[in-house]
Amino acid sequence: MPRMNDSQHPDQAPTTGPESPDAPLHRRGIKSYVLRAGRMTAAQTRGLEEVWPRLGLTLADGRQDLETLFGRRAPVVVEIGFGMGASLIEQAETHPDTDFIGIEVHAPGVGKLLDEADKRGLTNLRVYREDALAVLERCLPEASLDTLQLFFPDPWPKKKHHKRRIVQPAFVELVRTRLKPGGTLHMATDWEAYAEWMAEVMEAAPGYENTAGPDTAPYVPRPEFRPLTKFERRGEKLGHGVWDLIYRRTD
């Protein structure tokens, strides 16, 4: 399961709670991930070398016109940190009338996703191998997304590392500006403390409403459209919980 994290910078003092809404999204030396070296399989290499020119996107491509990018007008879903891509591939294949954009920094996962997308003949999927915040800021238009998905980001459980968590007030405000009115931010985590953190950030964020009912708030039952991963199946057998949160943009 993907974990989004990063290495600590000595100039940054540790924080133990969500940052202020006006905190910068790109503080010097602080990102929400660590680039890890990994061996590439033949299929992953094929994806990066042969399929990337057709389905890959970069920051240098600039601001996207999503209708032009996909050649049609359709709902658009963005997933940050798709790992090896199994869940995103399943969604794109199951929902051909929806367009998907995946953002992931790790080469093996990007290569795997591209290889699978090509083998399955998917045309409703594009991929960035870039920092997600930069993609949101520089490449995705305001009010253009129907859903943004953030599944199982790195929880950074140590208090001194909480500043590395991607879910911060500034992040969810940036997401809100990219969602269409009525669009949703869907997060899931298997760390209860991080679920509570997510709920704290979202309940304080302007322009969102929780979609959970009174019996389960702030969480929602796992929606059927979110694929159940091997990671979750293993966790269920061990008695681990998973918490889903879905918030809707109200303005």
PDB file of C-alpha atoms in Angstrom:
ATOM      1  CA  MET A   1       0.000   0.000   0.000  1.00  0.00           C
ATOM      2  CA  PRO A   2       1.423   3.378  -0.916  1.00  0.00           C
ATOM      3  CA  ARG A   3       2.883   5.560   1.777  1.00  0.00           C
ATOM      4  CA  MET A   4       3.542   9.207   1.067  1.00  0.00           C
ATOM      5  CA  ASN A   5       6.427  10.521   3.119  1.00  0.00           C
ATOM      6  CA  ASP A   6       9.650  12.465   3.089  1.00  0.00           C
ATOM      7  CA  SER A   7      12.943  13.051   4.843  1.00  0.00           C
ATOM      8  CA  GLN A   8      13.192  15.519   7.723  1.00  0.00           C
ATOM      9  CA  HIS A   9      14.906  18.855   7.189  1.00  0.00           C
ATOM     10  CA  PRO A  10      16.966  20.106  10.135  1.00  0.00           C
ATOM     11  CA  ASP A  11      15.762  23.696   9.741  1.00  0.00           C
ATOM     12  CA  GLN A  12      12.143  22.762  10.411  1.00  0.00           C
ATOM     13  CA  ALA A  13      10.886  22.687  13.981  1.00  0.00           C
ATOM     14  CA  PRO A  14       8.584  19.754  14.756  1.00  0.00           C
ATOM     15  CA  THR A  15       4.867  20.317  14.989  1.00  0.00           C
ATOM     16  CA  THR A  16       2.257  18.141  16.639  1.00  0.00           C
ATOM     17  CA  GLY A  17      -0.923  19.440  15.054  1.00  0.00           C
ATOM     18  CA  PRO A  18      -2.228  20.569  11.682  1.00  0.00           C
ATOM     19  CA  GLU A  19      -0.549  23.666  10.318  1.00  0.00           C
ATOM     20  CA  SER A  20      -2.296  26.988   9.935  1.00  0.00           C
ATOM     21  CA  PRO A  21      -4.310  27.494   6.734  1.00  0.00           C
ATOM     22  CA  ASP A  22      -1.806  30.047   5.437  1.00  0.00           C
ATOM     23  CA  ALA A  23       1.233  27.793   5.900  1.00  0.00           C
ATOM     24  CA  PRO A  24       3.141  27.402   2.621  1.00  0.00           C
ATOM     25  CA  LEU A  25       2.462  24.256   0.644  1.00  0.00           C
ATOM     26  CA  HIS A  26       6.073  23.847  -0.397  1.00  0.00           C
ATOM     27  CA  ARG A  27       8.231  24.587   2.622  1.00  0.00           C
ATOM     28  CA  ARG A  28      11.935  24.248   1.955  1.00  0.00           C
ATOM     29  CA  GLY A  29      13.055  20.620   2.269  1.00  0.00           C
ATOM     30  CA  ILE A  30       9.623  19.315   3.235  1.00  0.00           C
ATOM     31  CA  LYS A  31       7.622  17.071   0.928  1.00  0.00           C
ATOM     32  CA  SER A  32       5.000  14.417   1.558  1.00  0.00           C
ATOM     33  CA  TYR A  33       7.052  11.530   0.196  1.00  0.00           C
ATOM     34  CA  VAL A  34      10.463   9.907   0.017  1.00  0.00           C
ATOM     35  CA  LEU A  35      11.846   8.627  -3.261  1.00  0.00           C
ATOM     36  CA  ARG A  36      12.920   5.046  -2.689  1.00  0.00           C
ATOM     37  CA  ALA A  37      15.144   3.070  -4.996  1.00  0.00           C
ATOM     38  CA  GLY A  38      13.522  -0.052  -6.393  1.00  0.00           C
ATOM     39  CA  ARG A  39      14.243  -2.691  -8.988  1.00  0.00           C
ATOM     40  CA  MET A  40      12.270  -2.401 -12.189  1.00  0.00           C
ATOM     41  CA  THR A  41      10.687  -5.422 -13.816  1.00  0.00           C
ATOM     42  CA  ALA A  42      10.596  -5.827 -17.581  1.00  0.00           C
ATOM     43  CA  ALA A  43       6.898  -4.919 -17.607  1.00  0.00           C
ATOM     44  CA  GLN A  44       7.453  -1.788 -15.519  1.00  0.00           C
ATOM     45  CA  THR A  45      10.311  -0.702 -17.761  1.00  0.00           C
ATOM     46  CA  ARG A  46       8.128  -1.284 -20.809  1.00  0.00           C
ATOM     47  CA  GLY A  47       5.434   0.906 -19.281  1.00  0.00           C
ATOM     48  CA  LEU A  48       7.816   3.793 -18.722  1.00  0.00           C
ATOM     49  CA  GLU A  49       9.567   3.477 -22.069  1.00  0.00           C
ATOM     50  CA  GLU A  50       6.769   2.507 -24.446  1.00  0.00           C
ATOM     51  CA  VAL A  51       3.490   3.635 -22.885  1.00  0.00           C
ATOM     52  CA  TRP A  52       4.604   6.819 -21.126  1.00  0.00           C
ATOM     53  CA  PRO A  53       4.790   8.885 -24.357  1.00  0.00           C
ATOM     54  CA  ARG A  54       1.069   8.261 -24.845  1.00  0.00           C
ATOM     55  CA  LEU A  55      -0.332   8.389 -21.298  1.00  0.00           C
ATOM     56  CA  GLY A  56       2.304  10.273 -19.302  1.00  0.00           C
ATOM     57  CA  LEU A  57       2.112  13.945 -18.295  1.00  0.00           C
ATOM     58  CA  THR A  58       4.685  16.340 -16.798  1.00  0.00           C
ATOM     59  CA  LEU A  59       4.715  19.728 -15.111  1.00  0.00           C
ATOM     60  CA  ALA A  60       6.268  21.101 -18.290  1.00  0.00           C
ATOM     61  CA  ASP A  61       2.999  20.380 -20.106  1.00  0.00           C
ATOM     62  CA  GLY A  62       1.485  23.229 -18.106  1.00  0.00           C
ATOM     63  CA  ARG A  63      -2.157  23.881 -17.334  1.00  0.00           C
ATOM     64  CA  GLN A  64      -4.364  21.193 -18.826  1.00  0.00           C
ATOM     65  CA  ASP A  65      -7.639  21.541 -20.666  1.00  0.00           C
ATOM     66  CA  LEU A  66      -9.128  18.276 -19.478  1.00  0.00           C
ATOM     67  CA  GLU A  67     -11.703  17.996 -22.235  1.00  0.00           C
ATOM     68  CA  THR A  68      -8.937  18.385 -24.804  1.00  0.00           C
ATOM     69  CA  LEU A  69      -6.669  15.995 -22.912  1.00  0.00           C
ATOM     70  CA  PHE A  70      -9.215  13.159 -22.974  1.00  0.00           C
ATOM     71  CA  GLY A  71     -11.045  14.207 -26.125  1.00  0.00           C
ATOM     72  CA  ARG A  72     -14.427  14.376 -24.426  1.00  0.00           C
ATOM     73  CA  ARG A  73     -16.428  15.906 -21.592  1.00  0.00           C
ATOM     74  CA  ALA A  74     -16.671  13.450 -18.689  1.00  0.00           C
ATOM     75  CA  PRO A  75     -16.341  13.330 -14.900  1.00  0.00           C
ATOM     76  CA  VAL A  76     -12.699  13.559 -13.798  1.00  0.00           C
ATOM     77  CA  VAL A  77     -11.186  11.742 -10.809  1.00  0.00           C
ATOM     78  CA  VAL A  78      -7.646  12.390  -9.554  1.00  0.00           C
ATOM     79  CA  GLU A  79      -5.866   9.921  -7.273  1.00  0.00           C
ATOM     80  CA  ILE A  80      -2.772  10.971  -5.329  1.00  0.00           C
ATOM     81  CA  GLY A  81      -0.290   8.239  -4.413  1.00  0.00           C
ATOM     82  CA  PHE A  82      -1.652   5.218  -6.296  1.00  0.00           C
ATOM     83  CA  GLY A  83       1.231   2.917  -5.351  1.00  0.00           C
ATOM     84  CA  MET A  84       1.405  -0.002  -7.781  1.00  0.00           C
ATOM     85  CA  GLY A  85      -1.843   1.157  -9.358  1.00  0.00           C
ATOM     86  CA  ALA A  86      -4.101  -1.877  -8.928  1.00  0.00           C
ATOM     87  CA  SER A  87      -6.969   0.121  -7.424  1.00  0.00           C
ATOM     88  CA  LEU A  88      -6.754   2.887 -10.013  1.00  0.00           C
ATOM     89  CA  ILE A  89      -6.625   0.416 -12.901  1.00  0.00           C
ATOM     90  CA  GLU A  90      -9.699  -1.353 -11.545  1.00  0.00           C
ATOM     91  CA  GLN A  91     -11.597   1.922 -11.248  1.00  0.00           C
ATOM     92  CA  ALA A  92     -10.672   3.068 -14.745  1.00  0.00           C
ATOM     93  CA  GLU A  93     -11.683  -0.282 -16.224  1.00  0.00           C
ATOM     94  CA  THR A  94     -14.934  -0.464 -14.253  1.00  0.00           C
ATOM     95  CA  HIS A  95     -15.945   3.142 -15.032  1.00  0.00           C
ATOM     96  CA  PRO A  96     -15.180   3.770 -18.720  1.00  0.00           C
ATOM     97  CA  ASP A  97     -17.394   6.868 -18.716  1.00  0.00           C
ATOM     98  CA  THR A  98     -15.124   8.585 -16.163  1.00  0.00           C
ATOM     99  CA  ASP A  99     -11.635   9.970 -16.811  1.00  0.00           C
ATOM    100  CA  PHE A 100      -8.863   9.315 -14.276  1.00  0.00           C
ATOM    101  CA  ILE A 101      -5.561  11.040 -13.535  1.00  0.00           C
ATOM    102  CA  GLY A 102      -3.073   9.278 -11.282  1.00  0.00           C
ATOM    103  CA  ILE A 103      -0.198  11.025  -9.490  1.00  0.00           C
ATOM    104  CA  GLU A 104       2.696   8.954  -8.139  1.00  0.00           C
ATOM    105  CA  VAL A 105       6.423   9.611  -7.749  1.00  0.00           C
ATOM    106  CA  HIS A 106       7.739   6.054  -7.586  1.00  0.00           C
ATOM    107  CA  ALA A 107       8.922   4.693 -10.929  1.00  0.00           C
ATOM    108  CA  PRO A 108       7.995   1.007 -10.411  1.00  0.00           C
ATOM    109  CA  GLY A 109       4.386   1.905  -9.604  1.00  0.00           C
ATOM    110  CA  VAL A 110       4.093   4.298 -12.533  1.00  0.00           C
ATOM    111  CA  GLY A 111       5.602   1.725 -14.874  1.00  0.00           C
ATOM    112  CA  LYS A 112       3.296  -1.012 -13.603  1.00  0.00           C
ATOM    113  CA  LEU A 113       0.201   1.159 -13.999  1.00  0.00           C
ATOM    114  CA  LEU A 114       1.156   2.181 -17.533  1.00  0.00           C
ATOM    115  CA  ASP A 115       1.887  -1.389 -18.564  1.00  0.00           C
ATOM    116  CA  GLU A 116      -1.470  -2.598 -17.223  1.00  0.00           C
ATOM    117  CA  ALA A 117      -3.376   0.309 -18.762  1.00  0.00           C
ATOM    118  CA  ASP A 118      -1.882  -0.493 -22.151  1.00  0.00           C
ATOM    119  CA  LYS A 119      -2.557  -4.222 -21.883  1.00  0.00           C
ATOM    120  CA  ARG A 120      -6.193  -3.540 -20.982  1.00  0.00           C
ATOM    121  CA  GLY A 121      -6.624  -0.929 -23.688  1.00  0.00           C
ATOM    122  CA  LEU A 122      -7.628   1.845 -21.293  1.00  0.00           C
ATOM    123  CA  THR A 123      -8.011   5.267 -22.858  1.00  0.00           C
ATOM    124  CA  ASN A 124      -9.520   7.074 -19.852  1.00  0.00           C
ATOM    125  CA  LEU A 125      -6.334   7.232 -17.764  1.00  0.00           C
ATOM    126  CA  ARG A 126      -3.371   9.634 -17.640  1.00  0.00           C
ATOM    127  CA  VAL A 127      -0.410   9.664 -15.248  1.00  0.00           C
ATOM    128  CA  TYR A 128       1.904  12.208 -13.605  1.00  0.00           C
ATOM    129  CA  ARG A 129       5.206  11.174 -12.066  1.00  0.00           C
ATOM    130  CA  GLU A 130       5.486  14.433 -10.159  1.00  0.00           C
ATOM    131  CA  ASP A 131       4.947  16.058  -6.778  1.00  0.00           C
ATOM    132  CA  ALA A 132       1.178  16.071  -6.273  1.00  0.00           C
ATOM    133  CA  LEU A 133       1.073  19.583  -4.843  1.00  0.00           C
ATOM    134  CA  ALA A 134       2.879  20.969  -7.870  1.00  0.00           C
ATOM    135  CA  VAL A 135       0.470  19.171 -10.194  1.00  0.00           C
ATOM    136  CA  LEU A 136      -2.534  20.587  -8.364  1.00  0.00           C
ATOM    137  CA  GLU A 137      -1.106  24.096  -8.335  1.00  0.00           C
ATOM    138  CA  ARG A 138       0.297  24.280 -11.858  1.00  0.00           C
ATOM    139  CA  CYS A 139      -1.476  21.741 -14.045  1.00  0.00           C
ATOM    140  CA  LEU A 140      -5.076  21.179 -12.966  1.00  0.00           C
ATOM    141  CA  PRO A 141      -7.577  23.985 -13.559  1.00  0.00           C
ATOM    142  CA  GLU A 142      -9.746  25.408 -10.833  1.00  0.00           C
ATOM    143  CA  ALA A 143     -13.198  23.816 -10.451  1.00  0.00           C
ATOM    144  CA  SER A 144     -12.311  21.012 -12.865  1.00  0.00           C
ATOM    145  CA  LEU A 145     -12.407  17.838 -10.748  1.00  0.00           C
ATOM    146  CA  ASP A 146     -15.351  15.748  -9.645  1.00  0.00           C
ATOM    147  CA  THR A 147     -13.352  13.771  -7.068  1.00  0.00           C
ATOM    148  CA  LEU A 148      -9.901  13.769  -5.527  1.00  0.00           C
ATOM    149  CA  GLN A 149      -8.850  10.501  -3.896  1.00  0.00           C
ATOM    150  CA  LEU A 150      -6.168  10.130  -1.230  1.00  0.00           C
ATOM    151  CA  PHE A 151      -5.990   6.508  -0.136  1.00  0.00           C
ATOM    152  CA  PHE A 152      -3.651   5.351   2.627  1.00  0.00           C
ATOM    153  CA  PRO A 153      -1.107   8.182   2.665  1.00  0.00           C
ATOM    154  CA  ASP A 154       1.834   7.799   5.005  1.00  0.00           C
ATOM    155  CA  PRO A 155       0.496   8.489   8.523  1.00  0.00           C
ATOM    156  CA  TRP A 156       3.861   9.633   9.940  1.00  0.00           C
ATOM    157  CA  PRO A 157       2.853   8.411  13.405  1.00  0.00           C
ATOM    158  CA  LYS A 158       5.670  10.095  15.379  1.00  0.00           C
ATOM    159  CA  LYS A 159       4.689  13.544  16.616  1.00  0.00           C
ATOM    160  CA  LYS A 160       7.905  15.117  15.378  1.00  0.00           C
ATOM    161  CA  HIS A 161       6.998  13.955  11.862  1.00  0.00           C
ATOM    162  CA  HIS A 162       3.389  15.171  11.796  1.00  0.00           C
ATOM    163  CA  LYS A 163       4.421  18.147   9.690  1.00  0.00           C
ATOM    164  CA  ARG A 164       5.107  15.668   6.881  1.00  0.00           C
ATOM    165  CA  ARG A 165       1.504  14.547   6.669  1.00  0.00           C
ATOM    166  CA  ILE A 166       0.010  15.650   3.381  1.00  0.00           C
ATOM    167  CA  VAL A 167      -3.361  16.420   4.976  1.00  0.00           C
ATOM    168  CA  GLN A 168      -2.946  19.982   6.264  1.00  0.00           C
ATOM    169  CA  PRO A 169      -5.255  23.026   6.065  1.00  0.00           C
ATOM    170  CA  ALA A 170      -3.367  24.505   3.105  1.00  0.00           C
ATOM    171  CA  PHE A 171      -3.565  21.219   1.199  1.00  0.00           C
ATOM    172  CA  VAL A 172      -7.312  20.749   1.619  1.00  0.00           C
ATOM    173  CA  GLU A 173      -7.902  24.376   0.620  1.00  0.00           C
ATOM    174  CA  LEU A 174      -5.904  23.822  -2.570  1.00  0.00           C
ATOM    175  CA  VAL A 175      -7.939  20.698  -3.249  1.00  0.00           C
ATOM    176  CA  ARG A 176     -11.172  22.631  -2.679  1.00  0.00           C
ATOM    177  CA  THR A 177     -10.239  25.145  -5.377  1.00  0.00           C
ATOM    178  CA  ARG A 178      -9.656  22.317  -7.883  1.00  0.00           C
ATOM    179  CA  LEU A 179     -12.923  20.542  -7.106  1.00  0.00           C
ATOM    180  CA  LYS A 180     -16.097  21.529  -8.857  1.00  0.00           C
ATOM    181  CA  PRO A 181     -18.819  22.816  -6.528  1.00  0.00           C
ATOM    182  CA  GLY A 182     -20.340  19.588  -5.245  1.00  0.00           C
ATOM    183  CA  GLY A 183     -17.119  17.677  -5.940  1.00  0.00           C
ATOM    184  CA  THR A 184     -15.709  15.412  -3.237  1.00  0.00           C
ATOM    185  CA  LEU A 185     -12.455  14.803  -1.396  1.00  0.00           C
ATOM    186  CA  HIS A 186     -12.292  11.113  -0.475  1.00  0.00           C
ATOM    187  CA  MET A 187      -9.634   9.988   1.997  1.00  0.00           C
ATOM    188  CA  ALA A 188      -8.973   6.598   3.549  1.00  0.00           C
ATOM    189  CA  THR A 189      -6.470   5.472   6.167  1.00  0.00           C
ATOM    190  CA  ASP A 190      -5.779   2.421   8.303  1.00  0.00           C
ATOM    191  CA  TRP A 191      -4.374   4.555  11.149  1.00  0.00           C
ATOM    192  CA  GLU A 192      -7.132   5.673  13.507  1.00  0.00           C
ATOM    193  CA  ALA A 193      -5.072   8.581  14.843  1.00  0.00           C
ATOM    194  CA  TYR A 194      -4.547   9.850  11.296  1.00  0.00           C
ATOM    195  CA  ALA A 195      -8.265   9.445  10.586  1.00  0.00           C
ATOM    196  CA  GLU A 196      -8.939  11.661  13.598  1.00  0.00           C
ATOM    197  CA  TRP A 197      -6.360  14.170  12.295  1.00  0.00           C
ATOM    198  CA  MET A 198      -8.036  14.185   8.865  1.00  0.00           C
ATOM    199  CA  ALA A 199     -11.424  14.805  10.460  1.00  0.00           C
ATOM    200  CA  GLU A 200     -10.003  17.634  12.587  1.00  0.00           C
ATOM    201  CA  VAL A 201      -8.524  19.346   9.529  1.00  0.00           C
ATOM    202  CA  MET A 202     -11.671  18.909   7.458  1.00  0.00           C
ATOM    203  CA  GLU A 203     -14.115  20.042  10.138  1.00  0.00           C
ATOM    204  CA  ALA A 204     -12.158  23.299  10.437  1.00  0.00           C
ATOM    205  CA  ALA A 205     -11.821  23.789   6.676  1.00  0.00           C
ATOM    206  CA  PRO A 206     -14.178  26.314   5.063  1.00  0.00           C
ATOM    207  CA  GLY A 207     -16.200  25.358   2.031  1.00  0.00           C
ATOM    208  CA  TYR A 208     -16.662  21.651   2.834  1.00  0.00           C
ATOM    209  CA  GLU A 209     -19.429  19.518   4.289  1.00  0.00           C
ATOM    210  CA  ASN A 210     -19.137  15.985   5.622  1.00  0.00           C
ATOM    211  CA  THR A 211     -21.170  13.416   3.691  1.00  0.00           C
ATOM    212  CA  ALA A 212     -21.300  10.963   6.624  1.00  0.00           C
ATOM    213  CA  GLY A 213     -24.588  10.194   8.274  1.00  0.00           C
ATOM    214  CA  PRO A 214     -25.191  10.877  11.971  1.00  0.00           C
ATOM    215  CA  ASP A 215     -24.642   7.240  12.932  1.00  0.00           C
ATOM    216  CA  THR A 216     -21.109   7.034  11.541  1.00  0.00           C
ATOM    217  CA  ALA A 217     -19.847  10.650  11.372  1.00  0.00           C
ATOM    218  CA  PRO A 218     -17.216  11.760  10.731  1.00  0.00           C
ATOM    219  CA  TYR A 219     -16.565   8.538   8.817  1.00  0.00           C
ATOM    220  CA  VAL A 220     -18.461   6.744   6.067  1.00  0.00           C
ATOM    221  CA  PRO A 221     -18.631   3.005   5.365  1.00  0.00           C
ATOM    222  CA  ARG A 222     -16.228   1.942   2.624  1.00  0.00           C
ATOM    223  CA  PRO A 223     -18.006   2.857  -0.611  1.00  0.00           C
ATOM    224  CA  GLU A 224     -18.415   0.021  -3.100  1.00  0.00           C
ATOM    225  CA  PHE A 225     -16.633   2.096  -5.739  1.00  0.00           C
ATOM    226  CA  ARG A 226     -13.405   2.057  -3.715  1.00  0.00           C
ATOM    227  CA  PRO A 227     -11.746  -1.289  -4.502  1.00  0.00           C
ATOM    228  CA  LEU A 228     -10.810  -3.459  -1.552  1.00  0.00           C
ATOM    229  CA  THR A 229      -7.049  -3.950  -1.707  1.00  0.00           C
ATOM    230  CA  LYS A 230      -4.953  -6.989  -0.736  1.00  0.00           C
ATOM    231  CA  PHE A 231      -3.525  -4.789   2.002  1.00  0.00           C
ATOM    232  CA  GLU A 232      -6.992  -4.237   3.464  1.00  0.00           C
ATOM    233  CA  ARG A 233      -7.917  -7.909   3.232  1.00  0.00           C
ATOM    234  CA  ARG A 234      -4.818  -8.823   5.201  1.00  0.00           C
ATOM    235  CA  GLY A 235      -5.619  -6.093   7.709  1.00  0.00           C
ATOM    236  CA  GLU A 236      -9.189  -7.280   8.158  1.00  0.00           C
ATOM    237  CA  LYS A 237      -7.945 -10.770   9.025  1.00  0.00           C
ATOM    238  CA  LEU A 238      -5.717  -9.204  11.686  1.00  0.00           C
ATOM    239  CA  GLY A 239      -8.540  -7.069  13.026  1.00  0.00           C
ATOM    240  CA  HIS A 240      -7.225  -3.775  11.665  1.00  0.00           C
ATOM    241  CA  GLY A 241      -9.668  -0.983  10.929  1.00  0.00           C
ATOM    242  CA  VAL A 242      -9.949   1.283   7.910  1.00  0.00           C
ATOM    243  CA  TRP A 243     -11.559   4.712   8.040  1.00  0.00           C
ATOM    244  CA  ASP A 244     -13.050   6.492   5.011  1.00  0.00           C
ATOM    245  CA  LEU A 245     -13.882  10.202   5.011  1.00  0.00           C
ATOM    246  CA  ILE A 246     -15.743  11.939   2.169  1.00  0.00           C
ATOM    247  CA  TYR A 247     -16.229  15.692   2.204  1.00  0.00           C
ATOM    248  CA  ARG A 248     -18.120  17.686  -0.425  1.00  0.00           C
ATOM    249  CA  ARG A 249     -17.195  21.149  -1.709  1.00  0.00           C
ATOM    250  CA  THR A 250     -20.031  23.506  -0.872  1.00  0.00           C
ATOM    251  CA  ASP A 251     -18.745  26.729  -2.483  1.00  0.00           C
TER     252      ASP A 251
END
